[in-house]
């Protein structure tokens, strides 16, 4: 059976996005070459990416036009990987998803993702999309969390875990980086 993972970058105070700018500028300071390389390990078993509408639009806008002549070797490799990846957008407002290998899901998440978990394949990963993570948490669909905690406090934004979320988790992997970021991998207990 396939696993559904929430892959998130978080602030030290638990926010998956802030209220400033695009909401993710705080990731740049600690996103070192070391962390970028380790990200390949973190997502090595992912074969399907899941996005909420906002994350999908941002990812498609940037990665859908990559790589460019100015892309670094890491950006070039990641662009090839993400453009080839199967992608699912969960949205009730989008009417199409134009990025290659992308399909739109607007119906029953429990039915759709229970079916997907039963199919052959590797890990299904929700990227960012904290509001979608909230829906998946409510439905009991997330099996694992892969979280990079950044050494920054933003004070407000969208938390990864909404109020009154209670989970028991087992730590299965951790790693700290020279930039001050820390990777934590938890599975449901």
JSON list of C-alpha atoms in Angstrom, two decimals:
[
{"chain": "A", "resi": 1, "resn": "UNK", "atom": "CA", "xyz": [0.00, 0.00, 0.00]},
{"chain": "A", "resi": 2, "resn": "UNK", "atom": "CA", "xyz": [1.25, 3.47, -0.88]},
{"chain": "A", "resi": 3, "resn": "UNK", "atom": "CA", "xyz": [1.98, 6.09, 1.75]},
{"chain": "A", "resi": 4, "resn": "UNK", "atom": "CA", "xyz": [0.73, 9.69, 1.82]},
{"chain": "A", "resi": 5, "resn": "UNK", "atom": "CA", "xyz": [3.34, 12.12, 3.12]},
{"chain": "A", "resi": 6, "resn": "UNK", "atom": "CA", "xyz": [3.07, 15.81, 3.98]},
{"chain": "A", "resi": 7, "resn": "UNK", "atom": "CA", "xyz": [6.40, 17.39, 2.92]},
{"chain": "A", "resi": 8, "resn": "UNK", "atom": "CA", "xyz": [6.64, 20.79, 4.54]},
{"chain": "A", "resi": 9, "resn": "UNK", "atom": "CA", "xyz": [9.03, 23.61, 5.27]},
{"chain": "A", "resi": 10, "resn": "UNK", "atom": "CA", "xyz": [8.10, 25.19, 8.60]},
{"chain": "A", "resi": 11, "resn": "UNK", "atom": "CA", "xyz": [9.14, 28.17, 10.66]},
{"chain": "A", "resi": 12, "resn": "UNK", "atom": "CA", "xyz": [10.32, 27.49, 14.19]},
{"chain": "A", "resi": 13, "resn": "UNK", "atom": "CA", "xyz": [6.95, 28.79, 15.42]},
{"chain": "A", "resi": 14, "resn": "UNK", "atom": "CA", "xyz": [5.08, 26.21, 13.32]},
{"chain": "A", "resi": 15, "resn": "UNK", "atom": "CA", "xyz": [3.92, 28.15, 10.28]},
{"chain": "A", "resi": 16, "resn": "UNK", "atom": "CA", "xyz": [3.92, 26.58, 6.82]},
{"chain": "A", "resi": 17, "resn": "UNK", "atom": "CA", "xyz": [3.46, 30.00, 5.21]},
{"chain": "A", "resi": 18, "resn": "UNK", "atom": "CA", "xyz": [3.66, 33.54, 6.51]},
{"chain": "A", "resi": 19, "resn": "UNK", "atom": "CA", "xyz": [1.46, 36.52, 5.79]},
{"chain": "A", "resi": 20, "resn": "UNK", "atom": "CA", "xyz": [4.29, 38.51, 4.19]},
{"chain": "A", "resi": 21, "resn": "UNK", "atom": "CA", "xyz": [5.13, 38.45, 0.48]},
{"chain": "A", "resi": 22, "resn": "UNK", "atom": "CA", "xyz": [4.46, 35.11, -1.17]},
{"chain": "A", "resi": 23, "resn": "UNK", "atom": "CA", "xyz": [4.56, 33.51, 2.26]},
{"chain": "A", "resi": 24, "resn": "UNK", "atom": "CA", "xyz": [7.75, 31.50, 1.70]},
{"chain": "A", "resi": 25, "resn": "UNK", "atom": "CA", "xyz": [10.61, 34.03, 1.55]},
{"chain": "A", "resi": 26, "resn": "UNK", "atom": "CA", "xyz": [11.73, 32.87, 5.00]},
{"chain": "A", "resi": 27, "resn": "UNK", "atom": "CA", "xyz": [12.94, 29.58, 3.48]},
{"chain": "A", "resi": 28, "resn": "UNK", "atom": "CA", "xyz": [15.74, 31.22, 1.48]},
{"chain": "A", "resi": 29, "resn": "UNK", "atom": "CA", "xyz": [18.15, 32.01, 4.34]},
{"chain": "A", "resi": 30, "resn": "UNK", "atom": "CA", "xyz": [18.60, 28.39, 5.50]},
{"chain": "A", "resi": 31, "resn": "UNK", "atom": "CA", "xyz": [18.08, 26.70, 2.13]},
{"chain": "A", "resi": 32, "resn": "UNK", "atom": "CA", "xyz": [21.74, 25.88, 1.65]},
{"chain": "A", "resi": 33, "resn": "UNK", "atom": "CA", "xyz": [23.41, 23.70, -0.98]},
{"chain": "A", "resi": 34, "resn": "UNK", "atom": "CA", "xyz": [23.61, 21.00, 1.71]},
{"chain": "A", "resi": 35, "resn": "UNK", "atom": "CA", "xyz": [19.85, 21.14, 2.31]},
{"chain": "A", "resi": 36, "resn": "UNK", "atom": "CA", "xyz": [19.11, 21.28, -1.42]},
{"chain": "A", "resi": 37, "resn": "UNK", "atom": "CA", "xyz": [21.16, 18.11, -1.93]},
{"chain": "A", "resi": 38, "resn": "UNK", "atom": "CA", "xyz": [19.50, 16.37, 1.02]},
{"chain": "A", "resi": 39, "resn": "UNK", "atom": "CA", "xyz": [16.09, 17.25, -0.39]},
{"chain": "A", "resi": 40, "resn": "UNK", "atom": "CA", "xyz": [16.85, 14.74, -3.16]},
{"chain": "A", "resi": 41, "resn": "UNK", "atom": "CA", "xyz": [17.06, 12.06, -0.43]},
{"chain": "A", "resi": 42, "resn": "UNK", "atom": "CA", "xyz": [13.88, 13.29, 1.28]},
{"chain": "A", "resi": 43, "resn": "UNK", "atom": "CA", "xyz": [11.81, 12.98, -1.89]},
{"chain": "A", "resi": 44, "resn": "UNK", "atom": "CA", "xyz": [13.60, 10.06, -3.57]},
{"chain": "A", "resi": 45, "resn": "UNK", "atom": "CA", "xyz": [10.57, 7.76, -3.13]},
{"chain": "A", "resi": 46, "resn": "UNK", "atom": "CA", "xyz": [7.96, 10.30, -4.30]},
{"chain": "A", "resi": 47, "resn": "UNK", "atom": "CA", "xyz": [6.22, 9.48, -7.57]},
{"chain": "A", "resi": 48, "resn": "UNK", "atom": "CA", "xyz": [3.13, 11.65, -7.17]},
{"chain": "A", "resi": 49, "resn": "UNK", "atom": "CA", "xyz": [2.96, 15.28, -6.01]},
{"chain": "A", "resi": 50, "resn": "UNK", "atom": "CA", "xyz": [-0.26, 16.69, -4.57]},
{"chain": "A", "resi": 51, "resn": "UNK", "atom": "CA", "xyz": [-0.94, 20.42, -4.41]},
{"chain": "A", "resi": 52, "resn": "UNK", "atom": "CA", "xyz": [-3.68, 22.73, -3.30]},
{"chain": "A", "resi": 53, "resn": "UNK", "atom": "CA", "xyz": [-4.70, 25.41, -5.79]},
{"chain": "A", "resi": 54, "resn": "UNK", "atom": "CA", "xyz": [-2.39, 28.17, -4.54]},
{"chain": "A", "resi": 55, "resn": "UNK", "atom": "CA", "xyz": [0.71, 25.99, -4.32]},
{"chain": "A", "resi": 56, "resn": "UNK", "atom": "CA", "xyz": [-0.02, 24.44, -7.70]},
{"chain": "A", "resi": 57, "resn": "UNK", "atom": "CA", "xyz": [-0.30, 27.83, -9.40]},
{"chain": "A", "resi": 58, "resn": "UNK", "atom": "CA", "xyz": [2.99, 29.00, -7.87]},
{"chain": "A", "resi": 59, "resn": "UNK", "atom": "CA", "xyz": [4.83, 25.76, -8.67]},
{"chain": "A", "resi": 60, "resn": "UNK", "atom": "CA", "xyz": [3.49, 25.68, -12.23]},
{"chain": "A", "resi": 61, "resn": "UNK", "atom": "CA", "xyz": [4.39, 29.31, -12.83]},
{"chain": "A", "resi": 62, "resn": "UNK", "atom": "CA", "xyz": [7.99, 28.73, -11.76]},
{"chain": "A", "resi": 63, "resn": "UNK", "atom": "CA", "xyz": [8.86, 25.08, -12.47]},
{"chain": "A", "resi": 64, "resn": "UNK", "atom": "CA", "xyz": [6.64, 24.73, -15.54]},
{"chain": "A", "resi": 65, "resn": "UNK", "atom": "CA", "xyz": [9.01, 27.06, -17.41]},
{"chain": "A", "resi": 66, "resn": "UNK", "atom": "CA", "xyz": [12.24, 25.55, -16.06]},
{"chain": "A", "resi": 67, "resn": "UNK", "atom": "CA", "xyz": [15.00, 24.80, -16.72]},
{"chain": "A", "resi": 68, "resn": "UNK", "atom": "CA", "xyz": [16.33, 27.95, -18.33]},
{"chain": "A", "resi": 69, "resn": "UNK", "atom": "CA", "xyz": [19.83, 28.83, -19.52]},
{"chain": "A", "resi": 70, "resn": "UNK", "atom": "CA", "xyz": [20.44, 30.47, -16.12]},
{"chain": "A", "resi": 71, "resn": "UNK", "atom": "CA", "xyz": [19.40, 27.41, -14.08]},
{"chain": "A", "resi": 72, "resn": "UNK", "atom": "CA", "xyz": [21.95, 25.87, -11.72]},
{"chain": "A", "resi": 73, "resn": "UNK", "atom": "CA", "xyz": [22.72, 22.15, -12.10]},
{"chain": "A", "resi": 74, "resn": "UNK", "atom": "CA", "xyz": [20.50, 21.46, -9.05]},
{"chain": "A", "resi": 75, "resn": "UNK", "atom": "CA", "xyz": [17.63, 23.55, -10.48]},
{"chain": "A", "resi": 76, "resn": "UNK", "atom": "CA", "xyz": [18.01, 21.83, -13.85]},
{"chain": "A", "resi": 77, "resn": "UNK", "atom": "CA", "xyz": [17.86, 18.34, -12.30]},
{"chain": "A", "resi": 78, "resn": "UNK", "atom": "CA", "xyz": [14.92, 19.29, -10.07]},
{"chain": "A", "resi": 79, "resn": "UNK", "atom": "CA", "xyz": [13.04, 20.86, -13.00]},
{"chain": "A", "resi": 80, "resn": "UNK", "atom": "CA", "xyz": [13.40, 17.69, -15.05]},
{"chain": "A", "resi": 81, "resn": "UNK", "atom": "CA", "xyz": [12.24, 15.59, -12.10]},
{"chain": "A", "resi": 82, "resn": "UNK", "atom": "CA", "xyz": [9.22, 17.73, -11.15]},
{"chain": "A", "resi": 83, "resn": "UNK", "atom": "CA", "xyz": [8.10, 18.19, -14.75]},
{"chain": "A", "resi": 84, "resn": "UNK", "atom": "CA", "xyz": [8.10, 14.39, -15.26]},
{"chain": "A", "resi": 85, "resn": "UNK", "atom": "CA", "xyz": [6.36, 13.68, -11.93]},
{"chain": "A", "resi": 86, "resn": "UNK", "atom": "CA", "xyz": [2.68, 12.74, -11.76]},
{"chain": "A", "resi": 87, "resn": "UNK", "atom": "CA", "xyz": [0.84, 15.68, -10.21]},
{"chain": "A", "resi": 88, "resn": "UNK", "atom": "CA", "xyz": [-2.60, 16.07, -8.64]},
{"chain": "A", "resi": 89, "resn": "UNK", "atom": "CA", "xyz": [-4.27, 19.40, -7.88]},
{"chain": "A", "resi": 90, "resn": "UNK", "atom": "CA", "xyz": [-7.04, 19.36, -5.28]},
{"chain": "A", "resi": 91, "resn": "UNK", "atom": "CA", "xyz": [-9.33, 22.29, -5.96]},
{"chain": "A", "resi": 92, "resn": "UNK", "atom": "CA", "xyz": [-13.00, 23.09, -6.19]},
{"chain": "A", "resi": 93, "resn": "UNK", "atom": "CA", "xyz": [-12.36, 26.36, -8.04]},
{"chain": "A", "resi": 94, "resn": "UNK", "atom": "CA", "xyz": [-9.89, 25.45, -10.81]},
{"chain": "A", "resi": 95, "resn": "UNK", "atom": "CA", "xyz": [-11.43, 24.20, -14.03]},
{"chain": "A", "resi": 96, "resn": "UNK", "atom": "CA", "xyz": [-8.22, 22.92, -15.62]},
{"chain": "A", "resi": 97, "resn": "UNK", "atom": "CA", "xyz": [-4.67, 21.95, -14.74]},
{"chain": "A", "resi": 98, "resn": "UNK", "atom": "CA", "xyz": [-2.38, 22.56, -17.70]},
{"chain": "A", "resi": 99, "resn": "UNK", "atom": "CA", "xyz": [1.01, 21.42, -16.35]},
{"chain": "A", "resi": 100, "resn": "UNK", "atom": "CA", "xyz": [2.08, 18.16, -17.96]},
{"chain": "A", "resi": 101, "resn": "UNK", "atom": "CA", "xyz": [1.24, 14.95, -16.05]},
{"chain": "A", "resi": 102, "resn": "UNK", "atom": "CA", "xyz": [-1.30, 16.85, -13.92]},
{"chain": "A", "resi": 103, "resn": "UNK", "atom": "CA", "xyz": [-4.88, 16.00, -13.16]},
{"chain": "A", "resi": 104, "resn": "UNK", "atom": "CA", "xyz": [-7.50, 17.87, -11.20]},
{"chain": "A", "resi": 105, "resn": "UNK", "atom": "CA", "xyz": [-9.39, 16.35, -8.25]},
{"chain": "A", "resi": 106, "resn": "UNK", "atom": "CA", "xyz": [-12.43, 18.28, -7.09]},
{"chain": "A", "resi": 107, "resn": "UNK", "atom": "CA", "xyz": [-14.55, 15.54, -5.59]},
{"chain": "A", "resi": 108, "resn": "UNK", "atom": "CA", "xyz": [-14.36, 13.25, -2.58]},
{"chain": "A", "resi": 109, "resn": "UNK", "atom": "CA", "xyz": [-10.77, 13.28, -1.27]},
{"chain": "A", "resi": 110, "resn": "UNK", "atom": "CA", "xyz": [-11.27, 10.19, 0.89]},
{"chain": "A", "resi": 111, "resn": "UNK", "atom": "CA", "xyz": [-12.47, 8.06, -2.02]},
{"chain": "A", "resi": 112, "resn": "UNK", "atom": "CA", "xyz": [-9.84, 9.35, -4.45]},
{"chain": "A", "resi": 113, "resn": "UNK", "atom": "CA", "xyz": [-6.84, 9.00, -2.16]},
{"chain": "A", "resi": 114, "resn": "UNK", "atom": "CA", "xyz": [-7.92, 5.71, -0.60]},
{"chain": "A", "resi": 115, "resn": "UNK", "atom": "CA", "xyz": [-8.12, 4.35, -4.15]},
{"chain": "A", "resi": 116, "resn": "UNK", "atom": "CA", "xyz": [-4.70, 5.81, -5.02]},
{"chain": "A", "resi": 117, "resn": "UNK", "atom": "CA", "xyz": [-3.12, 4.32, -1.89]},
{"chain": "A", "resi": 118, "resn": "UNK", "atom": "CA", "xyz": [-4.31, 0.90, -3.03]},
{"chain": "A", "resi": 119, "resn": "UNK", "atom": "CA", "xyz": [-2.76, 1.21, -6.50]},
{"chain": "A", "resi": 120, "resn": "UNK", "atom": "CA", "xyz": [0.77, 0.21, -7.41]},
{"chain": "A", "resi": 121, "resn": "UNK", "atom": "CA", "xyz": [3.30, 2.99, -7.01]},
{"chain": "A", "resi": 122, "resn": "UNK", "atom": "CA", "xyz": [5.54, 4.81, -4.60]},
{"chain": "A", "resi": 123, "resn": "UNK", "atom": "CA", "xyz": [4.93, 7.64, -2.15]},
{"chain": "A", "resi": 124, "resn": "UNK", "atom": "CA", "xyz": [2.25, 10.29, -2.67]},
{"chain": "A", "resi": 125, "resn": "UNK", "atom": "CA", "xyz": [3.52, 13.63, -1.35]},
{"chain": "A", "resi": 126, "resn": "UNK", "atom": "CA", "xyz": [1.56, 16.75, -0.47]},
{"chain": "A", "resi": 127, "resn": "UNK", "atom": "CA", "xyz": [3.87, 19.69, -1.13]},
{"chain": "A", "resi": 128, "resn": "UNK", "atom": "CA", "xyz": [3.37, 22.76, 1.06]},
{"chain": "A", "resi": 129, "resn": "UNK", "atom": "CA", "xyz": [-0.40, 23.43, 0.67]},
{"chain": "A", "resi": 130, "resn": "UNK", "atom": "CA", "xyz": [-1.09, 23.78, 4.42]},
{"chain": "A", "resi": 131, "resn": "UNK", "atom": "CA", "xyz": [-4.86, 24.22, 3.95]},
{"chain": "A", "resi": 132, "resn": "UNK", "atom": "CA", "xyz": [-4.95, 20.97, 1.98]},
{"chain": "A", "resi": 133, "resn": "UNK", "atom": "CA", "xyz": [-2.89, 19.27, 4.71]},
{"chain": "A", "resi": 134, "resn": "UNK", "atom": "CA", "xyz": [-5.59, 20.40, 7.18]},
{"chain": "A", "resi": 135, "resn": "UNK", "atom": "CA", "xyz": [-8.24, 18.65, 5.05]},
{"chain": "A", "resi": 136, "resn": "UNK", "atom": "CA", "xyz": [-6.15, 15.48, 4.80]},
{"chain": "A", "resi": 137, "resn": "UNK", "atom": "CA", "xyz": [-5.58, 15.53, 8.58]},
{"chain": "A", "resi": 138, "resn": "UNK", "atom": "CA", "xyz": [-9.32, 15.84, 9.19]},
{"chain": "A", "resi": 139, "resn": "UNK", "atom": "CA", "xyz": [-9.88, 12.82, 6.93]},
{"chain": "A", "resi": 140, "resn": "UNK", "atom": "CA", "xyz": [-7.09, 10.75, 8.50]},
{"chain": "A", "resi": 141, "resn": "UNK", "atom": "CA", "xyz": [-5.27, 10.39, 5.17]},
{"chain": "A", "resi": 142, "resn": "UNK", "atom": "CA", "xyz": [-1.70, 11.40, 6.14]},
{"chain": "A", "resi": 143, "resn": "UNK", "atom": "CA", "xyz": [0.64, 8.57, 7.10]},
{"chain": "A", "resi": 144, "resn": "UNK", "atom": "CA", "xyz": [3.87, 10.49, 7.53]},
{"chain": "A", "resi": 145, "resn": "UNK", "atom": "CA", "xyz": [5.34, 13.98, 7.90]},
{"chain": "A", "resi": 146, "resn": "UNK", "atom": "CA", "xyz": [8.66, 15.06, 6.40]},
{"chain": "A", "resi": 147, "resn": "UNK", "atom": "CA", "xyz": [9.37, 18.49, 7.81]},
{"chain": "A", "resi": 148, "resn": "UNK", "atom": "CA", "xyz": [12.25, 20.92, 7.40]},
{"chain": "A", "resi": 149, "resn": "UNK", "atom": "CA", "xyz": [12.20, 23.39, 10.30]},
{"chain": "A", "resi": 150, "resn": "UNK", "atom": "CA", "xyz": [13.87, 26.70, 9.45]},
{"chain": "A", "resi": 151, "resn": "UNK", "atom": "CA", "xyz": [15.57, 28.90, 12.07]},
{"chain": "A", "resi": 152, "resn": "UNK", "atom": "CA", "xyz": [13.13, 31.77, 11.72]},
{"chain": "A", "resi": 153, "resn": "UNK", "atom": "CA", "xyz": [10.07, 33.01, 13.62]},
{"chain": "A", "resi": 154, "resn": "UNK", "atom": "CA", "xyz": [7.42, 34.87, 11.60]},
{"chain": "A", "resi": 155, "resn": "UNK", "atom": "CA", "xyz": [4.75, 35.37, 14.26]},
{"chain": "A", "resi": 156, "resn": "UNK", "atom": "CA", "xyz": [1.73, 34.70, 12.06]},
{"chain": "A", "resi": 157, "resn": "UNK", "atom": "CA", "xyz": [0.62, 32.84, 8.98]},
{"chain": "A", "resi": 158, "resn": "UNK", "atom": "CA", "xyz": [-0.90, 29.46, 8.20]},
{"chain": "A", "resi": 159, "resn": "UNK", "atom": "CA", "xyz": [0.11, 26.80, 10.74]},
{"chain": "A", "resi": 160, "resn": "UNK", "atom": "CA", "xyz": [0.82, 23.25, 9.63]},
{"chain": "A", "resi": 161, "resn": "UNK", "atom": "CA", "xyz": [-1.35, 21.89, 12.42]},
{"chain": "A", "resi": 162, "resn": "UNK", "atom": "CA", "xyz": [-4.64, 23.70, 13.02]},
{"chain": "A", "resi": 163, "resn": "UNK", "atom": "CA", "xyz": [-5.96, 24.24, 16.55]},
{"chain": "A", "resi": 164, "resn": "UNK", "atom": "CA", "xyz": [-7.04, 21.12, 18.39]},
{"chain": "A", "resi": 165, "resn": "UNK", "atom": "CA", "xyz": [-5.05, 18.75, 16.16]},
{"chain": "A", "resi": 166, "resn": "UNK", "atom": "CA", "xyz": [-3.86, 15.81, 18.27]},
{"chain": "A", "resi": 167, "resn": "UNK", "atom": "CA", "xyz": [-1.46, 13.22, 16.83]},
{"chain": "A", "resi": 168, "resn": "UNK", "atom": "CA", "xyz": [0.96, 10.69, 18.26]},
{"chain": "A", "resi": 169, "resn": "UNK", "atom": "CA", "xyz": [4.00, 10.28, 16.04]},
{"chain": "A", "resi": 170, "resn": "UNK", "atom": "CA", "xyz": [7.19, 8.21, 15.95]},
{"chain": "A", "resi": 171, "resn": "UNK", "atom": "CA", "xyz": [10.44, 9.88, 14.88]},
{"chain": "A", "resi": 172, "resn": "UNK", "atom": "CA", "xyz": [12.06, 7.75, 12.17]},
{"chain": "A", "resi": 173, "resn": "UNK", "atom": "CA", "xyz": [14.75, 10.11, 10.87]},
{"chain": "A", "resi": 174, "resn": "UNK", "atom": "CA", "xyz": [16.34, 13.45, 11.72]},
{"chain": "A", "resi": 175, "resn": "UNK", "atom": "CA", "xyz": [19.21, 15.55, 10.44]},
{"chain": "A", "resi": 176, "resn": "UNK", "atom": "CA", "xyz": [20.54, 19.00, 11.25]},
{"chain": "A", "resi": 177, "resn": "UNK", "atom": "CA", "xyz": [22.21, 21.28, 8.72]},
{"chain": "A", "resi": 178, "resn": "UNK", "atom": "CA", "xyz": [24.98, 23.85, 9.07]},
{"chain": "A", "resi": 179, "resn": "UNK", "atom": "CA", "xyz": [22.46, 26.54, 8.02]},
{"chain": "A", "resi": 180, "resn": "UNK", "atom": "CA", "xyz": [20.46, 25.90, 11.20]},
{"chain": "A", "resi": 181, "resn": "UNK", "atom": "CA", "xyz": [17.62, 24.02, 9.49]},
{"chain": "A", "resi": 182, "resn": "UNK", "atom": "CA", "xyz": [16.56, 20.66, 10.92]},
{"chain": "A", "resi": 183, "resn": "UNK", "atom": "CA", "xyz": [14.87, 17.79, 9.04]},
{"chain": "A", "resi": 184, "resn": "UNK", "atom": "CA", "xyz": [12.38, 15.65, 10.94]},
{"chain": "A", "resi": 185, "resn": "UNK", "atom": "CA", "xyz": [10.60, 12.58, 9.60]},
{"chain": "A", "resi": 186, "resn": "UNK", "atom": "CA", "xyz": [7.64, 11.29, 11.62]},
{"chain": "A", "resi": 187, "resn": "UNK", "atom": "CA", "xyz": [5.26, 8.41, 11.04]},
{"chain": "A", "resi": 188, "resn": "UNK", "atom": "CA", "xyz": [1.90, 7.97, 12.74]},
{"chain": "A", "resi": 189, "resn": "UNK", "atom": "CA", "xyz": [2.31, 5.91, 15.92]}
]
